[in-house]
Structure formats: structure tokens, C-alpha cells
JSON list of C-alpha atoms in Angstrom, two decimals:
[
{"chain": "A", "resi": 3, "resn": "UNK", "atom": "CA", "xyz": [-7.78, -141.14, 56.62]},
{"chain": "A", "resi": 4, "resn": "UNK", "atom": "CA", "xyz": [-5.44, -138.26, 55.71]},
{"chain": "A", "resi": 5, "resn": "UNK", "atom": "CA", "xyz": [-5.15, -137.31, 52.09]},
{"chain": "A", "resi": 6, "resn": "UNK", "atom": "CA", "xyz": [-1.57, -137.39, 50.79]},
{"chain": "A", "resi": 7, "resn": "UNK", "atom": "CA", "xyz": [-0.29, -133.96, 49.75]},
{"chain": "A", "resi": 8, "resn": "UNK", "atom": "CA", "xyz": [1.64, -134.10, 46.49]},
{"chain": "A", "resi": 9, "resn": "UNK", "atom": "CA", "xyz": [5.03, -132.43, 46.23]},
{"chain": "A", "resi": 10, "resn": "UNK", "atom": "CA", "xyz": [5.07, -129.41, 43.89]},
{"chain": "A", "resi": 11, "resn": "UNK", "atom": "CA", "xyz": [8.00, -128.91, 41.54]},
{"chain": "A", "resi": 12, "resn": "UNK", "atom": "CA", "xyz": [8.95, -126.27, 38.97]},
{"chain": "A", "resi": 13, "resn": "UNK", "atom": "CA", "xyz": [9.81, -127.74, 35.58]},
{"chain": "A", "resi": 14, "resn": "UNK", "atom": "CA", "xyz": [11.70, -125.75, 32.97]},
{"chain": "A", "resi": 15, "resn": "UNK", "atom": "CA", "xyz": [11.78, -127.18, 29.45]},
{"chain": "A", "resi": 16, "resn": "UNK", "atom": "CA", "xyz": [14.03, -125.74, 26.73]},
{"chain": "A", "resi": 17, "resn": "UNK", "atom": "CA", "xyz": [13.16, -127.08, 23.29]},
{"chain": "A", "resi": 18, "resn": "UNK", "atom": "CA", "xyz": [15.76, -125.88, 20.83]},
{"chain": "A", "resi": 19, "resn": "UNK", "atom": "CA", "xyz": [16.28, -126.62, 17.16]},
{"chain": "A", "resi": 20, "resn": "UNK", "atom": "CA", "xyz": [18.39, -129.71, 17.92]},
{"chain": "A", "resi": 21, "resn": "UNK", "atom": "CA", "xyz": [18.14, -130.50, 21.63]},
{"chain": "A", "resi": 22, "resn": "UNK", "atom": "CA", "xyz": [15.77, -130.64, 24.57]},
{"chain": "A", "resi": 23, "resn": "UNK", "atom": "CA", "xyz": [16.86, -129.67, 28.06]},
{"chain": "A", "resi": 24, "resn": "UNK", "atom": "CA", "xyz": [14.86, -129.99, 31.28]},
{"chain": "A", "resi": 25, "resn": "UNK", "atom": "CA", "xyz": [15.48, -128.83, 34.83]},
{"chain": "A", "resi": 26, "resn": "UNK", "atom": "CA", "xyz": [13.25, -129.77, 37.76]},
{"chain": "A", "resi": 27, "resn": "UNK", "atom": "CA", "xyz": [13.46, -127.70, 40.95]},
{"chain": "A", "resi": 28, "resn": "UNK", "atom": "CA", "xyz": [11.94, -128.46, 44.34]},
{"chain": "A", "resi": 29, "resn": "UNK", "atom": "CA", "xyz": [10.11, -125.84, 46.42]},
{"chain": "A", "resi": 30, "resn": "UNK", "atom": "CA", "xyz": [13.46, -124.59, 47.81]},
{"chain": "A", "resi": 31, "resn": "UNK", "atom": "CA", "xyz": [14.90, -124.11, 44.31]},
{"chain": "A", "resi": 32, "resn": "UNK", "atom": "CA", "xyz": [17.22, -127.12, 44.51]},
{"chain": "A", "resi": 33, "resn": "UNK", "atom": "CA", "xyz": [17.88, -129.05, 41.30]},
{"chain": "A", "resi": 34, "resn": "UNK", "atom": "CA", "xyz": [16.19, -132.43, 41.63]},
{"chain": "A", "resi": 35, "resn": "UNK", "atom": "CA", "xyz": [16.46, -133.71, 38.06]},
{"chain": "A", "resi": 36, "resn": "UNK", "atom": "CA", "xyz": [17.94, -132.55, 34.77]},
{"chain": "A", "resi": 37, "resn": "UNK", "atom": "CA", "xyz": [18.46, -133.98, 31.32]},
{"chain": "A", "resi": 38, "resn": "UNK", "atom": "CA", "xyz": [19.95, -132.81, 28.03]},
{"chain": "A", "resi": 39, "resn": "UNK", "atom": "CA", "xyz": [19.61, -134.73, 24.79]},
{"chain": "A", "resi": 40, "resn": "UNK", "atom": "CA", "xyz": [19.21, -134.38, 21.05]},
{"chain": "A", "resi": 41, "resn": "UNK", "atom": "CA", "xyz": [15.63, -134.72, 19.89]},
{"chain": "A", "resi": 42, "resn": "UNK", "atom": "CA", "xyz": [16.41, -135.51, 16.24]},
{"chain": "A", "resi": 43, "resn": "UNK", "atom": "CA", "xyz": [13.21, -133.66, 15.24]},
{"chain": "A", "resi": 44, "resn": "UNK", "atom": "CA", "xyz": [11.10, -136.10, 17.28]},
{"chain": "A", "resi": 45, "resn": "UNK", "atom": "CA", "xyz": [10.12, -133.80, 20.13]},
{"chain": "A", "resi": 46, "resn": "UNK", "atom": "CA", "xyz": [7.10, -135.78, 21.46]},
{"chain": "A", "resi": 47, "resn": "UNK", "atom": "CA", "xyz": [9.15, -138.98, 21.77]},
{"chain": "A", "resi": 48, "resn": "UNK", "atom": "CA", "xyz": [12.06, -137.17, 23.45]},
{"chain": "A", "resi": 49, "resn": "UNK", "atom": "CA", "xyz": [9.75, -135.32, 25.85]},
{"chain": "A", "resi": 50, "resn": "UNK", "atom": "CA", "xyz": [7.99, -138.55, 26.81]},
{"chain": "A", "resi": 51, "resn": "UNK", "atom": "CA", "xyz": [11.30, -140.34, 27.38]},
{"chain": "A", "resi": 52, "resn": "UNK", "atom": "CA", "xyz": [12.70, -137.54, 29.55]},
{"chain": "A", "resi": 53, "resn": "UNK", "atom": "CA", "xyz": [9.48, -137.21, 31.57]},
{"chain": "A", "resi": 54, "resn": "UNK", "atom": "CA", "xyz": [9.37, -140.96, 32.21]},
{"chain": "A", "resi": 55, "resn": "UNK", "atom": "CA", "xyz": [12.91, -140.75, 33.62]},
{"chain": "A", "resi": 56, "resn": "UNK", "atom": "CA", "xyz": [11.89, -137.76, 35.73]},
{"chain": "A", "resi": 57, "resn": "UNK", "atom": "CA", "xyz": [8.79, -139.48, 37.14]},
{"chain": "A", "resi": 58, "resn": "UNK", "atom": "CA", "xyz": [10.91, -142.46, 38.23]},
{"chain": "A", "resi": 59, "resn": "UNK", "atom": "CA", "xyz": [12.70, -140.02, 40.52]},
{"chain": "A", "resi": 60, "resn": "UNK", "atom": "CA", "xyz": [9.78, -137.87, 41.68]},
{"chain": "A", "resi": 61, "resn": "UNK", "atom": "CA", "xyz": [6.73, -140.11, 41.48]},
{"chain": "A", "resi": 62, "resn": "UNK", "atom": "CA", "xyz": [3.29, -138.55, 41.24]},
{"chain": "A", "resi": 63, "resn": "UNK", "atom": "CA", "xyz": [3.60, -134.80, 41.83]},
{"chain": "A", "resi": 64, "resn": "UNK", "atom": "CA", "xyz": [2.30, -131.38, 40.91]},
{"chain": "A", "resi": 65, "resn": "UNK", "atom": "CA", "xyz": [4.24, -129.48, 38.26]},
{"chain": "A", "resi": 66, "resn": "UNK", "atom": "CA", "xyz": [4.47, -125.79, 37.46]},
{"chain": "A", "resi": 67, "resn": "UNK", "atom": "CA", "xyz": [5.73, -125.86, 33.87]},
{"chain": "A", "resi": 68, "resn": "UNK", "atom": "CA", "xyz": [7.44, -123.16, 31.84]},
{"chain": "A", "resi": 69, "resn": "UNK", "atom": "CA", "xyz": [8.73, -123.71, 28.31]},
{"chain": "A", "resi": 70, "resn": "UNK", "atom": "CA", "xyz": [11.40, -121.84, 26.36]},
{"chain": "A", "resi": 71, "resn": "UNK", "atom": "CA", "xyz": [13.55, -122.36, 23.28]},
{"chain": "A", "resi": 72, "resn": "UNK", "atom": "CA", "xyz": [13.35, -121.75, 19.55]},
{"chain": "A", "resi": 73, "resn": "UNK", "atom": "CA", "xyz": [10.82, -124.57, 19.09]},
{"chain": "A", "resi": 74, "resn": "UNK", "atom": "CA", "xyz": [9.23, -124.15, 22.51]},
{"chain": "A", "resi": 75, "resn": "UNK", "atom": "CA", "xyz": [6.63, -121.51, 21.63]},
{"chain": "A", "resi": 76, "resn": "UNK", "atom": "CA", "xyz": [4.59, -123.79, 19.39]},
{"chain": "A", "resi": 77, "resn": "UNK", "atom": "CA", "xyz": [4.80, -126.60, 21.92]},
{"chain": "A", "resi": 78, "resn": "UNK", "atom": "CA", "xyz": [3.72, -124.23, 24.73]},
{"chain": "A", "resi": 79, "resn": "UNK", "atom": "CA", "xyz": [0.77, -122.93, 22.71]},
{"chain": "A", "resi": 80, "resn": "UNK", "atom": "CA", "xyz": [-0.46, -126.44, 21.90]},
{"chain": "A", "resi": 81, "resn": "UNK", "atom": "CA", "xyz": [-0.05, -127.69, 25.47]},
{"chain": "A", "resi": 82, "resn": "UNK", "atom": "CA", "xyz": [-1.30, -124.60, 27.30]},
{"chain": "A", "resi": 83, "resn": "UNK", "atom": "CA", "xyz": [1.91, -124.11, 29.32]},
{"chain": "A", "resi": 84, "resn": "UNK", "atom": "CA", "xyz": [3.61, -120.78, 29.95]},
{"chain": "A", "resi": 85, "resn": "UNK", "atom": "CA", "xyz": [6.31, -119.66, 27.50]},
{"chain": "A", "resi": 86, "resn": "UNK", "atom": "CA", "xyz": [9.29, -117.39, 28.19]},
{"chain": "A", "resi": 87, "resn": "UNK", "atom": "CA", "xyz": [11.62, -116.25, 25.38]},
{"chain": "A", "resi": 88, "resn": "UNK", "atom": "CA", "xyz": [14.95, -118.07, 25.75]},
{"chain": "A", "resi": 89, "resn": "UNK", "atom": "CA", "xyz": [17.24, -115.04, 26.11]},
{"chain": "A", "resi": 90, "resn": "UNK", "atom": "CA", "xyz": [14.92, -113.58, 28.76]},
{"chain": "A", "resi": 91, "resn": "UNK", "atom": "CA", "xyz": [14.91, -116.94, 30.60]},
{"chain": "A", "resi": 92, "resn": "UNK", "atom": "CA", "xyz": [18.72, -117.16, 30.46]},
{"chain": "A", "resi": 93, "resn": "UNK", "atom": "CA", "xyz": [19.22, -113.59, 31.65]},
{"chain": "A", "resi": 94, "resn": "UNK", "atom": "CA", "xyz": [16.80, -114.06, 34.55]},
{"chain": "A", "resi": 95, "resn": "UNK", "atom": "CA", "xyz": [18.46, -117.32, 35.60]},
{"chain": "A", "resi": 96, "resn": "UNK", "atom": "CA", "xyz": [21.92, -115.70, 35.57]},
{"chain": "A", "resi": 97, "resn": "UNK", "atom": "CA", "xyz": [20.69, -112.71, 37.58]},
{"chain": "A", "resi": 98, "resn": "UNK", "atom": "CA", "xyz": [19.07, -114.94, 40.22]},
{"chain": "A", "resi": 99, "resn": "UNK", "atom": "CA", "xyz": [21.56, -117.79, 40.51]},
{"chain": "A", "resi": 100, "resn": "UNK", "atom": "CA", "xyz": [24.89, -116.36, 39.36]},
{"chain": "A", "resi": 101, "resn": "UNK", "atom": "CA", "xyz": [24.99, -112.58, 39.90]},
{"chain": "A", "resi": 102, "resn": "UNK", "atom": "CA", "xyz": [28.81, -112.67, 39.70]},
{"chain": "A", "resi": 103, "resn": "UNK", "atom": "CA", "xyz": [28.63, -113.53, 35.97]},
{"chain": "A", "resi": 104, "resn": "UNK", "atom": "CA", "xyz": [29.40, -110.69, 33.56]},
{"chain": "A", "resi": 105, "resn": "UNK", "atom": "CA", "xyz": [29.15, -112.51, 30.22]},
{"chain": "A", "resi": 106, "resn": "UNK", "atom": "CA", "xyz": [26.94, -115.43, 29.21]},
{"chain": "A", "resi": 107, "resn": "UNK", "atom": "CA", "xyz": [27.41, -117.27, 25.89]},
{"chain": "A", "resi": 108, "resn": "UNK", "atom": "CA", "xyz": [24.74, -119.62, 24.50]},
{"chain": "A", "resi": 109, "resn": "UNK", "atom": "CA", "xyz": [25.74, -121.59, 21.42]},
{"chain": "A", "resi": 110, "resn": "UNK", "atom": "CA", "xyz": [22.53, -123.02, 20.01]},
{"chain": "A", "resi": 111, "resn": "UNK", "atom": "CA", "xyz": [21.93, -125.31, 17.07]},
{"chain": "A", "resi": 112, "resn": "UNK", "atom": "CA", "xyz": [21.12, -122.44, 14.70]},
{"chain": "A", "resi": 113, "resn": "UNK", "atom": "CA", "xyz": [22.38, -119.28, 16.39]},
{"chain": "A", "resi": 114, "resn": "UNK", "atom": "CA", "xyz": [24.65, -117.94, 19.11]},
{"chain": "A", "resi": 115, "resn": "UNK", "atom": "CA", "xyz": [23.73, -115.44, 21.78]},
{"chain": "A", "resi": 116, "resn": "UNK", "atom": "CA", "xyz": [25.78, -113.37, 24.21]},
{"chain": "A", "resi": 117, "resn": "UNK", "atom": "CA", "xyz": [24.43, -111.49, 27.21]},
{"chain": "A", "resi": 118, "resn": "UNK", "atom": "CA", "xyz": [26.59, -108.88, 28.92]},
{"chain": "A", "resi": 119, "resn": "UNK", "atom": "CA", "xyz": [25.68, -107.99, 32.52]},
{"chain": "A", "resi": 120, "resn": "UNK", "atom": "CA", "xyz": [26.63, -104.77, 34.27]},
{"chain": "A", "resi": 121, "resn": "UNK", "atom": "CA", "xyz": [25.41, -103.87, 37.76]},
{"chain": "A", "resi": 122, "resn": "UNK", "atom": "CA", "xyz": [22.32, -101.69, 37.72]},
{"chain": "A", "resi": 123, "resn": "UNK", "atom": "CA", "xyz": [21.88, -101.83, 33.95]},
{"chain": "A", "resi": 124, "resn": "UNK", "atom": "CA", "xyz": [19.63, -103.73, 31.58]},
{"chain": "A", "resi": 125, "resn": "UNK", "atom": "CA", "xyz": [21.56, -106.68, 30.09]},
{"chain": "A", "resi": 126, "resn": "UNK", "atom": "CA", "xyz": [23.10, -106.06, 26.67]},
{"chain": "A", "resi": 127, "resn": "UNK", "atom": "CA", "xyz": [21.98, -108.91, 24.40]},
{"chain": "A", "resi": 128, "resn": "UNK", "atom": "CA", "xyz": [23.75, -109.74, 21.14]},
{"chain": "A", "resi": 129, "resn": "UNK", "atom": "CA", "xyz": [23.01, -112.43, 18.56]},
{"chain": "A", "resi": 130, "resn": "UNK", "atom": "CA", "xyz": [24.92, -113.56, 15.51]},
{"chain": "A", "resi": 131, "resn": "UNK", "atom": "CA", "xyz": [23.39, -112.63, 12.17]},
{"chain": "A", "resi": 132, "resn": "UNK", "atom": "CA", "xyz": [22.14, -115.02, 9.56]},
{"chain": "A", "resi": 133, "resn": "UNK", "atom": "CA", "xyz": [25.48, -116.88, 9.35]},
{"chain": "A", "resi": 134, "resn": "UNK", "atom": "CA", "xyz": [25.71, -120.37, 10.83]},
{"chain": "A", "resi": 135, "resn": "UNK", "atom": "CA", "xyz": [29.38, -119.92, 11.78]},
{"chain": "A", "resi": 136, "resn": "UNK", "atom": "CA", "xyz": [29.81, -120.25, 15.53]},
{"chain": "A", "resi": 137, "resn": "UNK", "atom": "CA", "xyz": [26.62, -122.23, 16.03]},
{"chain": "A", "resi": 138, "resn": "UNK", "atom": "CA", "xyz": [26.09, -125.76, 17.25]},
{"chain": "A", "resi": 139, "resn": "UNK", "atom": "CA", "xyz": [25.46, -126.90, 13.67]},
{"chain": "A", "resi": 140, "resn": "UNK", "atom": "CA", "xyz": [28.88, -125.54, 12.63]},
{"chain": "A", "resi": 141, "resn": "UNK", "atom": "CA", "xyz": [30.55, -127.26, 15.59]},
{"chain": "A", "resi": 142, "resn": "UNK", "atom": "CA", "xyz": [28.81, -130.55, 14.67]},
{"chain": "A", "resi": 143, "resn": "UNK", "atom": "CA", "xyz": [29.99, -130.24, 11.06]},
{"chain": "A", "resi": 144, "resn": "UNK", "atom": "CA", "xyz": [33.55, -129.48, 12.15]},
{"chain": "A", "resi": 145, "resn": "UNK", "atom": "CA", "xyz": [33.60, -132.52, 14.44]},
{"chain": "A", "resi": 146, "resn": "UNK", "atom": "CA", "xyz": [32.26, -134.67, 11.61]},
{"chain": "A", "resi": 147, "resn": "UNK", "atom": "CA", "xyz": [35.01, -133.42, 9.26]},
{"chain": "A", "resi": 148, "resn": "UNK", "atom": "CA", "xyz": [37.60, -134.37, 11.87]},
{"chain": "A", "resi": 149, "resn": "UNK", "atom": "CA", "xyz": [35.97, -137.75, 12.50]},
{"chain": "A", "resi": 150, "resn": "UNK", "atom": "CA", "xyz": [35.23, -137.14, 16.19]},
{"chain": "A", "resi": 151, "resn": "UNK", "atom": "CA", "xyz": [32.24, -136.46, 18.42]},
{"chain": "A", "resi": 152, "resn": "UNK", "atom": "CA", "xyz": [31.66, -132.76, 19.27]},
{"chain": "A", "resi": 153, "resn": "UNK", "atom": "CA", "xyz": [32.52, -133.37, 22.94]},
{"chain": "A", "resi": 154, "resn": "UNK", "atom": "CA", "xyz": [36.03, -134.46, 21.86]},
{"chain": "A", "resi": 155, "resn": "UNK", "atom": "CA", "xyz": [36.89, -131.09, 20.26]},
{"chain": "A", "resi": 156, "resn": "UNK", "atom": "CA", "xyz": [38.02, -129.54, 23.56]},
{"chain": "A", "resi": 157, "resn": "UNK", "atom": "CA", "xyz": [40.34, -132.46, 24.29]},
{"chain": "A", "resi": 158, "resn": "UNK", "atom": "CA", "xyz": [41.83, -132.21, 20.80]},
{"chain": "A", "resi": 159, "resn": "UNK", "atom": "CA", "xyz": [42.39, -128.47, 21.17]},
{"chain": "A", "resi": 160, "resn": "UNK", "atom": "CA", "xyz": [44.07, -128.90, 24.56]},
{"chain": "A", "resi": 161, "resn": "UNK", "atom": "CA", "xyz": [46.35, -131.72, 23.39]},
{"chain": "A", "resi": 162, "resn": "UNK", "atom": "CA", "xyz": [47.73, -129.89, 20.33]},
{"chain": "A", "resi": 163, "resn": "UNK", "atom": "CA", "xyz": [50.03, -126.90, 20.08]},
{"chain": "A", "resi": 164, "resn": "UNK", "atom": "CA", "xyz": [49.85, -126.12, 16.36]},
{"chain": "A", "resi": 165, "resn": "UNK", "atom": "CA", "xyz": [47.56, -123.27, 15.37]},
{"chain": "A", "resi": 166, "resn": "UNK", "atom": "CA", "xyz": [46.29, -123.57, 11.81]},
{"chain": "A", "resi": 167, "resn": "UNK", "atom": "CA", "xyz": [45.07, -120.54, 9.87]},
{"chain": "A", "resi": 168, "resn": "UNK", "atom": "CA", "xyz": [41.34, -120.82, 9.17]},
{"chain": "A", "resi": 169, "resn": "UNK", "atom": "CA", "xyz": [38.84, -118.14, 8.22]},
{"chain": "A", "resi": 170, "resn": "UNK", "atom": "CA", "xyz": [37.19, -116.56, 11.24]},
{"chain": "A", "resi": 171, "resn": "UNK", "atom": "CA", "xyz": [34.57, -114.35, 9.61]},
{"chain": "A", "resi": 172, "resn": "UNK", "atom": "CA", "xyz": [32.54, -116.91, 7.70]},
{"chain": "A", "resi": 173, "resn": "UNK", "atom": "CA", "xyz": [31.50, -120.47, 8.56]},
{"chain": "A", "resi": 174, "resn": "UNK", "atom": "CA", "xyz": [31.57, -121.56, 4.91]},
{"chain": "A", "resi": 175, "resn": "UNK", "atom": "CA", "xyz": [35.13, -120.30, 4.48]},
{"chain": "A", "resi": 176, "resn": "UNK", "atom": "CA", "xyz": [36.14, -121.87, 7.81]},
{"chain": "A", "resi": 177, "resn": "UNK", "atom": "CA", "xyz": [34.71, -125.22, 6.75]},
{"chain": "A", "resi": 178, "resn": "UNK", "atom": "CA", "xyz": [36.57, -125.02, 3.41]},
{"chain": "A", "resi": 179, "resn": "UNK", "atom": "CA", "xyz": [39.84, -124.27, 5.22]},
{"chain": "A", "resi": 180, "resn": "UNK", "atom": "CA", "xyz": [39.28, -127.19, 7.60]},
{"chain": "A", "resi": 181, "resn": "UNK", "atom": "CA", "xyz": [38.49, -129.55, 4.71]},
{"chain": "A", "resi": 182, "resn": "UNK", "atom": "CA", "xyz": [41.74, -128.52, 2.98]},
{"chain": "A", "resi": 183, "resn": "UNK", "atom": "CA", "xyz": [43.77, -129.08, 6.16]},
{"chain": "A", "resi": 184, "resn": "UNK", "atom": "CA", "xyz": [42.18, -132.50, 6.73]},
{"chain": "A", "resi": 185, "resn": "UNK", "atom": "CA", "xyz": [42.85, -133.57, 3.13]},
{"chain": "A", "resi": 186, "resn": "UNK", "atom": "CA", "xyz": [46.55, -132.69, 3.56]},
{"chain": "A", "resi": 187, "resn": "UNK", "atom": "CA", "xyz": [47.03, -134.85, 6.64]}
]
């Protein structure tokens, strides 16, 4: 009787301060499964839920796992999986899969990162300072002030023509300006 050879996949897991993202690639590098969801500080539950969904699609298989993200290092150390710093992982992905890209913006829950690519040069990586303005948390707070889900902000921006003056240098000042505008309407 022939022994069944298990399929081998590469699993990338990004555990950020607010969300968990996974991408599963087959041996040819094709995306087989992906998921993106908020973990609400319950990373083990979220990981288990995502993996159960993934296994429904792939069945029993071999996994080569690599973890990234602001919370990923501790998880990688405890589980024994490889860890790659998130900006390095993003830059490598862009170089391999999208070499035409010149600027990459990553708005995380607690920070924002930009990577500038120029042919033949090391990527120029920039991060915001200690201010939360321009982060996912700021976007969530703004959506909450407006009484909408964050995904609705783009639709609102596209469907309106009035530009309101709000502070652009500080998230606290921006939030105050938004609160004042909301209270007037």
C-alpha cells in the first residue's frame, strides 16, 4: 500500500496589535487561503478559529510557518516558529510579487509605516513617531465619532464635496476638530 504524501504549504501569520492576518500559499506560490480579522486581544481563540477554517479547505497537510507583526514575536518564540520583522516581510513581499510598486503604506493599529522603493537601492523605511494620528486606532475613533464602521469612511469621502478644516499635524487636535464639526451638524 502506498503512503499518501501530504501537500506542503507556506503559512504567513501577521499578528498585529488589533488584527490577525493569514496567507497560505501552495508550492507554486499561489494564494490558497487568506483571512483578516480583529482578534480583540484574544489571539489564541482567533488563531484557532482561522486555522480551523483553513483546514476545512486544505485538510491534513504540512506547513512551513513564518510569523510577523507587532505581537508576533512573542507568539513565535512560544511556539517555536520563525519570526520576520513586519517591515522586512512587507518589503520582501513587495519586491518579489509587485516590483512595479514604488511606495507602500501600512496603517497599523498603533503605527503607520511607509516604504519607498527605488531600483537598485535599499528600501527607504519611514515610521510615524509616538503620535497615534494616522493609525488604525485613530481611524477607528474617527469612524466611531461619525457613527459609521471604518470601512464606510471611503464611501462617505467619495460622496461628499465639502472639505472641512481639521488639524493635520496632531491626532488629538484632529479628533477635537471632528468632534466640534459633528456637534454642529
